[in-house]
Coordinates of C-alpha atoms and ligand atoms in Angstrom, one line a residue:
Chain A
X24 CA 9.6 13.5 19.0
X25 CA 11.9 13.9 21.3
X26 CA 11.0 10.4 22.9
X27 CA 11.2 8.2 20.8
X28 CA 11.2 5.1 22.3
X29 CA 7.4 3.7 21.0
X30 CA 9.5 2.1 17.7
X31 CA 7.8 -0.7 15.8
X32 CA 10.1 -3.9 16.4
X33 CA 11.5 -4.0 12.9
X34 CA 12.9 -0.8 12.9
X35 CA 14.5 -1.3 15.8
X36 CA 16.5 -3.6 14.2
X37 CA 18.2 -1.7 12.2
X38 CA 20.8 -0.9 13.9
X39 CA 22.1 -3.7 16.5
X40 CA 20.5 -3.5 20.2
X41 CA 21.7 -4.1 23.2
X42 CA 25.3 -4.2 23.6
X43 CA 26.7 -1.5 25.4
X44 CA 28.5 1.1 22.8
X45 CA 32.1 1.0 24.5
X46 CA 33.0 3.4 27.9
X47 CA 29.5 6.3 27.6
X48 CA 27.3 5.0 29.9
X49 CA 30.4 3.8 32.8
X50 CA 31.5 7.5 32.2
X51 CA 28.6 9.0 32.2
X52 CA 27.6 7.2 35.4
X53 CA 31.1 8.7 36.6
X54 CA 30.1 12.2 35.5
X55 CA 26.9 12.1 36.8
X56 CA 27.8 10.4 40.5
X57 CA 29.9 13.9 41.6
X58 CA 27.7 15.7 39.2
X59 CA 24.7 14.4 42.1
X60 CA 26.9 14.1 45.1
X61 CA 28.0 18.0 44.7
X62 CA 24.2 18.7 43.6
X63 CA 22.8 17.0 46.9
X64 CA 25.2 18.8 49.0
X65 CA 24.9 22.3 47.8
X66 CA 21.0 21.3 48.4
X67 CA 21.8 20.3 51.6
X68 CA 23.6 23.2 52.3
X69 CA 21.3 25.5 51.9
X70 CA 18.1 24.0 53.2
X71 CA 20.0 23.5 56.4
X72 CA 20.8 27.1 56.6
X73 CA 17.8 28.6 55.5
X74 CA 15.6 26.5 57.9
X75 CA 18.8 26.4 60.7
X76 CA 19.6 29.3 60.1
X77 CA 16.4 31.0 60.1
X78 CA 15.9 30.4 63.3
X79 CA 19.4 30.3 64.8
X80 CA 19.6 34.2 63.8
X81 CA 15.7 34.3 65.9
X82 CA 17.1 34.1 68.7
X83 CA 19.0 36.8 71.4
X84 CA 20.2 36.4 75.0
X85 CA 19.9 39.6 77.7
X86 CA 22.6 39.4 80.0
X87 CA 21.5 41.5 83.4
X88 CA 25.5 42.3 85.0
X89 CA 24.2 43.8 88.4
X90 CA 26.5 42.2 90.7
X91 CA 23.1 42.3 94.4
X92 CA 21.6 39.0 93.3
X93 CA 18.5 40.8 94.8
X94 CA 18.7 43.9 92.7
X95 CA 19.5 41.6 89.7
X96 CA 16.6 38.9 90.8
X97 CA 13.9 42.0 91.2
X98 CA 15.5 43.6 87.6
X99 CA 14.6 39.8 86.0
X100 CA 11.6 39.5 86.2
X101 CA 10.5 42.9 85.5
X102 CA 12.7 42.6 81.9
X103 CA 10.7 39.9 82.0
X104 CA 7.3 41.6 81.6
X105 CA 8.9 43.9 79.3
X106 CA 9.7 42.0 76.7
X107 CA 6.8 40.0 77.1
X108 CA 4.7 42.5 76.0
X109 CA 7.0 43.9 73.4
X110 CA 5.0 42.8 70.0
X111 CA 8.5 42.2 68.6
X112 CA 9.4 39.3 70.7
X113 CA 7.6 35.8 70.6
X114 CA 9.0 33.6 72.9
X115 CA 10.9 34.5 76.6
X116 CA 12.7 32.2 77.9
X117 CA 13.6 33.1 81.9
X118 CA 16.7 31.1 82.4
X119 CA 16.9 29.5 86.1
X120 CA 19.7 30.6 88.5
X121 CA 20.8 27.5 88.9
X122 CA 21.3 26.4 85.6
X123 CA 23.4 29.0 84.7
X124 CA 25.5 27.9 87.9
X125 CA 25.5 24.6 85.5
X126 CA 26.5 25.9 82.4
X127 CA 29.2 27.9 83.8
X128 CA 30.6 25.5 86.3
X129 CA 33.4 23.3 83.2
X130 CA 35.2 26.9 83.0
X131 CA 35.1 28.6 86.0
X132 CA 34.9 24.6 88.7
X133 CA 32.5 23.3 91.4
X134 CA 33.9 24.9 94.4
X135 CA 34.3 28.7 92.2
X136 CA 30.7 28.2 92.0
X137 CA 29.7 27.2 94.8
X138 CA 31.1 30.6 97.0
X139 CA 28.8 34.0 96.1
X140 CA 30.1 35.1 93.0
X141 CA 28.2 36.7 90.6
X142 CA 27.1 35.3 87.6
X143 CA 24.4 37.7 85.2
X144 CA 21.1 36.8 84.6
X145 CA 20.1 34.7 81.6
X146 CA 17.3 35.7 79.1
X147 CA 17.2 33.8 76.6
X148 CA 14.1 35.6 73.6
X149 CA 12.8 34.7 70.1
X150 CA 12.2 37.8 67.9
X151 CA 9.4 37.2 65.5
X152 CA 11.7 37.7 62.6
X153 CA 15.7 37.6 63.1
X154 CA 16.7 40.8 64.0
X155 CA 18.7 43.1 63.0
X156 CA 21.3 45.4 65.4
X157 CA 19.3 48.7 65.5
X158 CA 16.5 46.5 66.5
X159 CA 18.5 45.0 69.4
X160 CA 20.0 48.7 70.3
X161 CA 16.4 49.8 70.1
X162 CA 15.2 47.3 72.5
X163 CA 18.6 47.8 74.9
X164 CA 16.8 51.5 75.0
X165 CA 13.7 50.8 76.1
X166 CA 15.5 48.8 79.3
X167 CA 18.1 50.0 80.3
X168 CA 15.6 52.2 82.7
X169 CA 14.4 49.0 84.1
X170 CA 17.9 47.2 84.1
X171 CA 21.3 49.4 84.0
X172 CA 23.7 47.0 83.0
X173 CA 21.9 45.0 80.6
X174 CA 23.5 43.4 77.5
X175 CA 21.7 42.0 74.8
X176 CA 23.5 39.1 72.5
X177 CA 21.7 37.9 69.1
X178 CA 23.1 34.7 67.8
X179 CA 23.2 35.5 64.5
X180 CA 26.3 38.1 65.6
X181 CA 27.9 35.1 66.6
X182 CA 26.9 32.5 64.1
X183 CA 27.7 35.5 61.0
X184 CA 31.3 34.5 60.1
X185 CA 29.9 30.4 60.0
X186 CA 27.4 32.1 57.9
X187 CA 29.7 33.8 56.1
X188 CA 31.4 30.1 55.8
X189 CA 27.9 28.9 54.7
X190 CA 27.2 30.4 52.0
X191 CA 30.8 30.6 50.2
X192 CA 30.8 27.0 50.3
X193 CA 27.2 27.0 49.2
X194 CA 28.9 29.5 46.6
X195 CA 31.5 26.7 45.6
X196 CA 29.3 24.3 45.4
X197 CA 26.8 26.1 43.2
X198 CA 30.2 26.2 41.4
X199 CA 31.4 22.4 40.9
X200 CA 28.0 22.0 40.2
X201 CA 27.6 24.0 36.7
X202 CA 31.3 23.2 35.6
X203 CA 30.9 19.1 36.5
X204 CA 27.0 19.6 34.4
X205 CA 29.1 20.9 31.0
X206 CA 32.4 18.3 31.9
X207 CA 28.7 15.9 31.5
X208 CA 27.2 17.5 28.5
X209 CA 30.8 17.7 27.2
X210 CA 31.1 13.6 27.6
X211 CA 27.4 13.1 26.4
X212 CA 29.1 15.0 22.5
X213 CA 32.3 13.1 22.1
X214 CA 30.4 10.8 23.4
X215 CA 27.4 10.6 20.5
X216 CA 30.3 11.2 18.0
X217 CA 31.8 7.7 19.0
X218 CA 29.1 6.4 18.6
X219 CA 28.4 8.0 15.3
X220 CA 31.5 7.2 14.4
X221 CA 31.0 3.1 15.2
X222 CA 27.6 3.4 13.3
X223 CA 28.5 5.2 10.0
X224 CA 28.7 2.9 7.9
X225 CA 25.5 0.6 8.5
X226 CA 23.6 5.0 8.5
X227 CA 25.5 5.7 4.9
X228 CA 23.9 1.8 3.9
X229 CA 20.3 2.8 5.1
X230 CA 20.8 6.2 3.3
X231 CA 21.8 4.1 0.5
X232 CA 19.2 2.3 0.3
X233 CA 15.9 5.3 0.5
X234 CA 16.2 5.4 4.4
X235 CA 14.8 8.8 5.3
X236 CA 17.0 11.3 7.2
X237 CA 14.5 11.3 10.5
X238 CA 14.4 6.9 10.1
X239 CA 18.0 7.3 11.0
X240 CA 18.4 10.3 13.1
X241 CA 15.6 8.5 15.7
X242 CA 17.3 4.7 15.7
X243 CA 20.3 6.3 16.7
X244 CA 18.9 8.9 18.8
X245 CA 17.3 5.9 20.7
X246 CA 21.0 4.2 20.9
X247 CA 22.3 6.9 22.7
X248 CA 19.1 7.0 24.3
X249 CA 19.3 3.8 26.2
X250 CA 23.1 4.5 26.7
X251 CA 22.0 7.7 28.8
X252 CA 19.6 5.9 30.4
X253 CA 21.2 3.5 31.6
X254 CA 24.8 5.7 32.9
X255 CA 22.3 8.2 34.5
X256 CA 20.2 4.4 36.4
X257 CA 23.2 3.8 38.0
X258 CA 25.0 7.8 39.0
X259 CA 22.0 8.4 40.0
X260 CA 22.1 4.7 42.2
X261 CA 24.9 5.0 43.7
X262 CA 24.9 9.2 44.9
X263 CA 21.3 7.9 46.4
X264 CA 23.0 5.6 48.5
X265 CA 25.3 7.8 48.7
X266 CA 23.1 10.5 50.4
X267 CA 21.6 8.2 52.4
X268 CA 24.1 6.9 53.7
X269 CA 25.8 10.2 54.7
X270 CA 22.4 11.5 56.0
X271 CA 22.2 8.6 58.5
X272 CA 25.7 9.4 59.8
X273 CA 24.7 13.4 59.9
X274 CA 22.0 13.1 61.9
X275 CA 23.8 10.8 64.8
X276 CA 26.2 13.5 64.5
X277 CA 25.8 16.0 68.2
X278 CA 24.9 18.8 68.1
X279 CA 22.7 19.4 66.1
X280 CA 23.8 22.1 64.5
X281 CA 24.2 19.9 61.1
X282 CA 20.6 18.0 62.0
X283 CA 19.1 19.6 59.1
X284 CA 20.9 19.1 56.5
X285 CA 19.4 16.4 55.2
X286 CA 18.4 16.5 51.5
X287 CA 14.4 18.2 51.6
X288 CA 11.7 16.0 48.9
X289 CA 12.5 19.2 46.6
X290 CA 16.8 18.2 46.2
X291 CA 15.5 14.6 45.5
X292 CA 13.4 16.3 42.5
X293 CA 15.7 18.6 41.5
X294 CA 18.8 15.5 41.6
X295 CA 16.3 13.3 39.5
X296 CA 16.0 15.7 36.7
X297 CA 19.3 16.0 36.2
X298 CA 20.3 12.6 35.1
X299 CA 17.1 12.7 32.7
X300 CA 18.3 16.4 31.3
X301 CA 20.9 14.5 30.0
X302 CA 19.7 12.0 28.7
X303 CA 17.4 14.8 26.6
X304 CA 20.4 16.2 26.4
X305 CA 22.0 13.3 24.9
X306 CA 19.1 12.8 21.8
X307 CA 19.3 16.1 21.2
X308 CA 22.7 15.8 20.3
X309 CA 22.0 12.5 18.3
X310 CA 19.5 13.9 16.3
X311 CA 22.0 16.7 15.6
X312 CA 24.5 15.8 14.5
X313 CA 23.1 12.3 12.9
X314 CA 20.8 14.6 10.9
X315 CA 24.1 16.6 10.3
X316 CA 26.2 14.2 8.9
X317 CA 23.5 13.2 6.7
X318 CA 23.1 17.0 5.2
X319 CA 26.6 16.3 3.9
X320 CA 25.7 13.5 1.9
X321 CA 23.4 14.1 -1.0
Chain B
X1 CA 10.7 -17.3 -7.5
X2 CA 7.8 -15.7 -5.6
X3 CA 9.9 -13.6 -3.6
X4 CA 10.0 -11.5 -5.8
X5 CA 6.6 -11.2 -5.7
X6 CA 7.1 -9.2 -1.9
X7 CA 7.8 -6.0 -4.0
X8 CA 4.4 -6.2 -5.6
X9 CA 2.9 -4.6 -1.7
X10 CA 4.4 -1.1 -2.8
X11 CA 3.2 -2.2 -6.7
X12 CA 1.4 0.5 -8.6
X13 CA -1.8 -0.8 -10.7
X14 CA -1.5 -2.3 -13.4
X15 CA -2.5 0.0 -16.4
X16 CA -0.4 2.9 -14.4
X17 CA 2.8 -0.1 -15.2
X18 CA 1.7 -0.4 -19.0
X19 CA 2.2 3.5 -18.5
X20 CA 5.8 3.5 -17.5
X21 CA 6.8 0.7 -19.9
X22 CA 7.0 3.5 -22.5
X23 CA 8.7 6.4 -21.2
X24 CA 12.2 6.0 -20.2
X25 CA 13.4 4.7 -17.1
X26 CA 17.1 6.6 -17.1
X27 CA 18.6 8.8 -19.5
X28 CA 21.9 10.9 -19.7
X29 CA 21.5 14.3 -21.8
X30 CA 25.7 14.5 -21.8
X31 CA 27.0 14.5 -18.8
X32 CA 30.3 14.9 -16.6
X33 CA 31.5 13.7 -13.8
X34 CA 34.3 15.4 -11.6
X35 CA 35.4 14.5 -8.1
X36 CA 37.4 17.4 -7.2
X37 CA 39.5 19.9 -8.8
X38 CA 41.3 16.8 -11.9
X39 CA 39.9 15.3 -15.0
X40 CA 36.3 14.4 -15.6
X41 CA 36.4 10.9 -14.8
X42 CA 32.9 11.1 -16.9
X43 CA 32.8 12.5 -20.2
X44 CA 30.2 13.5 -23.0
X45 CA 27.7 10.6 -21.7
X46 CA 24.1 10.6 -23.3
X47 CA 22.2 7.0 -23.3
X48 CA 19.4 5.8 -22.3
X49 CA 18.3 3.0 -20.2
X50 CA 14.7 1.6 -21.2
X51 CA 11.8 -0.2 -19.2
X52 CA 12.8 -4.3 -18.6
X53 CA 15.5 -3.9 -20.5
X54 CA 19.6 -5.4 -19.6
X55 CA 22.5 -4.0 -19.8
X56 CA 26.2 -4.6 -19.6
X57 CA 28.5 -2.4 -18.3
X58 CA 31.7 -3.4 -19.1
X59 CA 35.5 -1.2 -19.9
X60 CA 39.4 -1.5 -18.3
X61 CA 39.3 -1.3 -14.2
X62 CA 39.5 2.8 -13.9
X63 CA 36.9 3.9 -16.3
X64 CA 34.4 4.8 -14.5
X65 CA 32.0 2.3 -14.2
X66 CA 31.3 2.4 -10.5
X67 CA 31.6 6.5 -11.2
X68 CA 28.8 5.8 -13.0
X69 CA 26.6 3.5 -11.0
X70 CA 27.0 6.1 -8.6
X71 CA 25.0 8.7 -11.0
X72 CA 22.6 5.5 -11.7
X73 CA 22.1 4.6 -7.7
X74 CA 22.1 8.7 -6.9
X75 CA 25.0 8.6 -4.5
X76 CA 26.6 11.5 -6.3
X77 CA 24.9 15.0 -8.8
X78 CA 26.9 15.6 -12.0
X79 CA 28.9 18.0 -12.8
X80 CA 27.7 19.1 -16.2
X81 CA 24.3 17.5 -18.2
X82 CA 20.7 16.1 -17.6
X83 CA 20.3 12.8 -16.0
X84 CA 15.7 12.5 -15.3
X85 CA 14.9 8.6 -14.0
X86 CA 11.5 7.9 -13.4
X87 CA 10.1 10.7 -15.5
X88 CA 12.1 13.4 -13.5
X89 CA 14.6 15.7 -13.8
X90 CA 16.9 14.1 -11.0
X91 CA 19.2 17.5 -10.8
X92 CA 16.7 19.3 -9.8
X93 CA 14.9 17.0 -6.9
X94 CA 14.7 18.3 -4.2
X95 CA 17.2 16.1 -1.2
X96 CA 14.4 15.3 0.6
X97 CA 12.5 13.0 -2.2
X98 CA 15.2 11.3 -2.9
X99 CA 14.6 8.5 -0.3
X100 CA 11.3 7.0 -2.3
X101 CA 13.9 7.5 -5.1
X102 CA 16.4 4.8 -3.8
X103 CA 14.0 2.4 -2.7
X104 CA 13.0 2.2 -6.4
X105 CA 16.4 1.4 -7.0
X106 CA 18.7 -1.8 -6.2
X107 CA 22.0 -2.4 -5.9
X108 CA 25.2 -4.5 -4.8
X109 CA 28.5 -2.1 -4.5
X110 CA 31.7 -3.2 -5.4
X111 CA 32.2 -3.9 -1.7
X112 CA 28.9 -5.2 -0.3
X113 CA 28.9 -2.1 2.2
X114 CA 26.9 -5.4 4.3
X115 CA 26.1 -3.5 7.8
X116 CA 28.4 -5.4 10.1
X117 CA 25.8 -5.6 12.6
X118 CA 23.3 -7.6 11.5
X119 CA 22.4 -11.1 10.7
X120 CA 22.4 -12.5 7.0
X121 CA 18.7 -12.3 7.8
X122 CA 18.7 -8.6 9.0
X123 CA 21.2 -7.5 6.3
X124 CA 18.8 -9.1 3.3
X125 CA 15.5 -7.9 5.2
X126 CA 17.3 -3.5 5.5
X127 CA 15.3 -2.4 2.7
X128 CA 12.0 -3.9 3.2
X129 CA 12.0 -3.1 6.6
X130 CA 13.7 0.6 5.6
X131 CA 10.6 0.8 3.5
X132 CA 8.0 0.2 6.8
X133 CA 7.2 -3.8 5.5
X134 CA 5.8 -5.7 8.5
X135 CA 7.5 -8.6 10.3
X136 CA 5.4 -11.1 9.2
X137 CA 5.1 -10.1 5.6
X138 CA 9.1 -10.1 5.1
X139 CA 9.2 -13.7 7.1
X140 CA 8.5 -15.9 3.9
X141 CA 10.4 -13.7 1.1
X142 CA 14.1 -13.5 2.9
X143 CA 13.6 -16.8 4.2
X144 CA 12.8 -18.0 0.3
X145 CA 15.4 -15.6 -0.8
X146 CA 17.6 -17.4 1.8
X147 CA 17.0 -20.1 0.3
X148 CA 17.7 -19.8 -2.9
X149 CA 21.2 -18.4 -2.9
X150 CA 22.2 -21.3 -0.7
X151 CA 22.7 -19.8 2.5
X152 CA 19.8 -21.3 4.7
X153 CA 22.0 -22.6 7.2
X154 CA 23.9 -19.1 7.4
X155 CA 21.0 -17.1 8.1
X156 CA 22.0 -16.4 11.3
X157 CA 25.9 -15.4 10.5
X158 CA 27.8 -12.0 10.9
X159 CA 28.9 -10.8 7.4
X160 CA 32.3 -10.8 8.6
X161 CA 32.2 -14.8 9.7
X162 CA 31.2 -15.4 6.1
X163 CA 33.2 -16.1 3.1
X164 CA 33.6 -13.7 0.2
X165 CA 31.6 -15.2 -2.0
X166 CA 29.1 -16.1 0.6
X167 CA 28.9 -12.2 1.4
X168 CA 28.5 -10.9 -2.5
X169 CA 25.1 -13.6 -1.9
X170 CA 24.2 -11.6 0.5
X171 CA 24.7 -8.1 -1.3
X172 CA 23.1 -9.5 -4.2
X173 CA 20.2 -10.2 -1.6
X174 CA 19.5 -7.7 -0.5
X175 CA 19.5 -5.4 -3.6
X176 CA 16.9 -7.8 -5.0
X177 CA 14.7 -8.6 -2.4
X178 CA 12.6 -4.9 -2.5
X179 CA 12.1 -5.6 -6.7
X180 CA 13.4 -2.9 -7.7
X181 CA 13.0 -0.6 -10.5
X182 CA 16.5 -0.8 -11.8
X183 CA 18.5 -2.8 -10.2
X184 CA 22.5 -1.5 -10.4
X185 CA 25.1 -4.8 -9.9
X186 CA 28.9 -3.5 -9.9
X187 CA 31.0 -6.2 -10.4
X188 CA 28.3 -8.8 -8.3
X189 CA 30.0 -11.8 -9.8
X190 CA 33.1 -11.3 -8.7
X191 CA 33.7 -13.4 -6.3
X192 CA 32.0 -17.1 -6.5
X193 CA 33.0 -19.4 -9.1
X194 CA 31.2 -19.4 -12.3
X195 CA 28.4 -22.2 -11.3
X196 CA 27.2 -20.1 -8.3
X197 CA 27.7 -16.8 -11.3
X198 CA 25.2 -18.5 -13.9
X199 CA 22.4 -18.6 -10.6
X200 CA 22.6 -15.5 -9.7
X201 CA 23.0 -14.3 -12.9
X202 CA 19.9 -16.5 -13.3
X203 CA 18.7 -14.3 -10.6
X204 CA 19.4 -11.3 -12.3
X205 CA 17.1 -12.1 -15.4
X206 CA 14.0 -14.0 -13.2
X207 CA 14.1 -10.2 -12.1
X208 CA 14.4 -8.9 -15.1
X209 CA 11.4 -11.1 -17.0
X210 CA 9.3 -9.4 -14.1
X211 CA 10.3 -5.8 -15.8
X212 CA 13.1 -4.9 -13.4
X213 CA 15.7 -2.3 -15.6
X214 CA 19.2 -4.4 -14.8
X215 CA 22.4 -2.9 -15.0
X216 CA 25.1 -5.3 -14.3
X217 CA 28.7 -3.4 -14.5
X218 CA 31.6 -7.4 -15.3
X219 CA 35.0 -7.3 -16.0
X220 CA 34.0 -11.4 -17.1
X221 CA 33.0 -11.1 -20.5
X222 CA 31.5 -14.5 -20.4
X223 CA 28.7 -13.6 -18.5
X224 CA 28.1 -11.9 -21.2
X225 CA 26.9 -15.1 -23.4
X226 CA 24.4 -15.8 -20.6
X227 CA 21.6 -13.4 -21.3
X228 CA 19.8 -12.9 -23.8
X229 CA 18.7 -10.1 -25.3
X230 CA 21.7 -8.2 -22.7
X231 CA 23.0 -4.6 -24.6
X232 CA 26.1 -3.8 -23.2
X233 CA 27.5 -0.9 -22.7
X234 CA 31.4 0.0 -23.0
X235 CA 33.4 2.9 -21.3
X236 CA 36.9 3.6 -21.9
X237 CA 38.3 6.5 -19.7
X238 CA 35.8 8.1 -19.2
X239 CA 33.5 8.1 -22.6
X240 CA 30.5 5.5 -23.6
X241 CA 32.2 4.3 -27.0
X242 CA 30.1 3.0 -27.8
X243 CA 27.0 4.7 -27.5
X244 CA 24.3 4.8 -30.3
X245 CA 23.9 1.1 -29.7
X246 CA 25.0 -0.4 -31.9
X247 CA 25.2 -3.2 -29.6
X248 CA 26.6 -6.5 -29.4
X249 CA 23.1 -8.2 -28.7
X250 CA 20.2 -6.1 -31.0
X251 CA 18.4 -4.5 -29.1
X252 CA 15.8 -6.2 -27.4
X253 CA 12.0 -5.3 -28.9
X254 CA 10.2 -4.0 -25.8
X255 CA 8.0 -5.2 -24.6
X256 CA 4.4 -4.8 -22.0
X257 CA 3.9 -7.5 -19.6
X258 CA 1.0 -8.5 -18.1
Ligands
LIG413 N1 36.1 9.4 -4.8 C1 37.0 9.6 -5.7 N2 37.8 10.5 -5.5 C2 38.4 11.2 -6.3 N3 39.1 10.0 -7.4 C3 37.4 9.2 -7.8 C4 36.8 8.8 -7.1 N4 36.5 7.9 -6.7 C5 36.9 7.4 -8.2 N5 37.6 7.9 -8.5 C6 38.9 7.8 -9.5 O1 37.6 8.0 -10.5 C7 38.5 7.0 -11.6 C8 37.8 5.0 -12.7 O2 37.3 5.2 -10.9 P1 36.1 3.9 -10.7 O3 35.8 3.6 -9.6 O4 34.4 4.5 -11.2 O5 36.8 3.0 -12.1 P2 35.6 1.6 -12.4 O6 35.7 1.9 -13.1 O7 34.8 1.0 -11.4 O8 37.0 0.6 -12.1 P3 37.3 -0.5 -11.2 O9 37.2 -1.6 -12.6 O10 38.4 -0.5 -11.1 O11 36.0 -1.2 -10.1 C9 39.3 6.0 -10.9 O12 41.0 7.2 -12.0 C10 39.5 6.8 -9.7 O13 41.3 6.8 -9.1
LIG414 MG1 34.7 0.3 -9.9

């Protein structure tokens, strides 16, 4: 009943076809464009945080800060062995000393590094699931007998401010999205009223000739739905173009921190539902407006 | 005038028509109409309209002719009194049954009320389309009607591009195309020359011969001569000054057609 597009041809001729009723489709298009962009942004961020964030939060770095190189090497091997035996750890990757020195070069300069300056031994580990503070402390206690001068940095601790910022952004995006959706609905409601005013005479004439409320509502609903559909298609098309272009640019950005900030397939699904929902709202509003206007007439 | 036969598509069997002809089309009993809180615009109206009769409604400007016609075409409910229409109590009729009644009544509005974005053809076809008549069945009656009112060349024109008289002819064509059981016309010849007025009145007469009850509100006393057997109702400040039927012509005897 709601999606009454299949009107018989002669019914369609009751209200003129093929003319856009003023600015309504374009305003809807603009509103939908903004709504969809914001929605896409929120969805991508949330997706990136959930994927990349989980991954980062599972990782930690073990440092052995032992000045004696021989002792440090022995401890590194021992610690690695212990770590590999722990069930909560998925992956242990002992970083070779040469690589550590390379990492430090930009900060300390070639000369200093070439000298026999002590650098900590590094072991990258990945937990099966993101560790909390207690897990890290327990691991430290477990490793201290093997290597007393040990430090464990979980990535989630230094990533925390970043994640806090991201969740605030996602929240903000969601709030803006809701506001835009409300504004879009208001635009639709106003547009329906103005379309009704344009066609009020016609609807009254049909009414006096024995047209039923339902006949008028159906025609009018169709008219409004076509406007909303046009606005929806234009708005969605423009938003999709922007999202795809931006997606390409983001993928090209180094470091790959943002690499996961692309829209997942179900994101597109959600984006496609929004214009349809707005169209449904427009049709419901149209029906309600016409029927309540006609109810005032005998 | 075979286009008038388009209405037969929805016509009940002859026996039913004979039965219908024996009852009244409209009965007013002590009807009063008041707009808002002012004085009564129509007062103490009691009269009966019979099937197949032709009525002229005259009266000074502001006497309440349009108001009375609005009661007849079910655009208003009276403030008091009783109205029976086609054998039903029109006052207590539920709202969702009104469309069915309205489709039995053709209306020529004083201000035409053509649909501005529809062509002449589509305006005339409007009642048939509302009644759900198929496109293939309405093309020939509408074309013939266009020919009769002399607007074949203007079939695709919008109302705004038609002259006042042409718009009036379209409004009349739209009112009669569905061959209504009752035709209500408010000043239908106000904007046309005497020749066209006579022609349009012939259209009403032809419809009347097929059984339609016709009520024409007019200032034009010359029109009254045109229809033999027509009866006159005169409104004077909202009252029927001649409600008993001592009419200009003696009442036409009830003829059962078919
Ligand atoms: N909708 C309305 N609200 C209030 N008063 C109205 C309304 N319609 C008509 N009237 C008043 O009722 C009276 C009768 O009006 P009506 O239109 O029935 O007259 P009429 O006989 O058709 O006049 P005319 O010959 O000029 O068309 C007038 O005084 C008019 O001002
Ligand atoms: Mg009038």
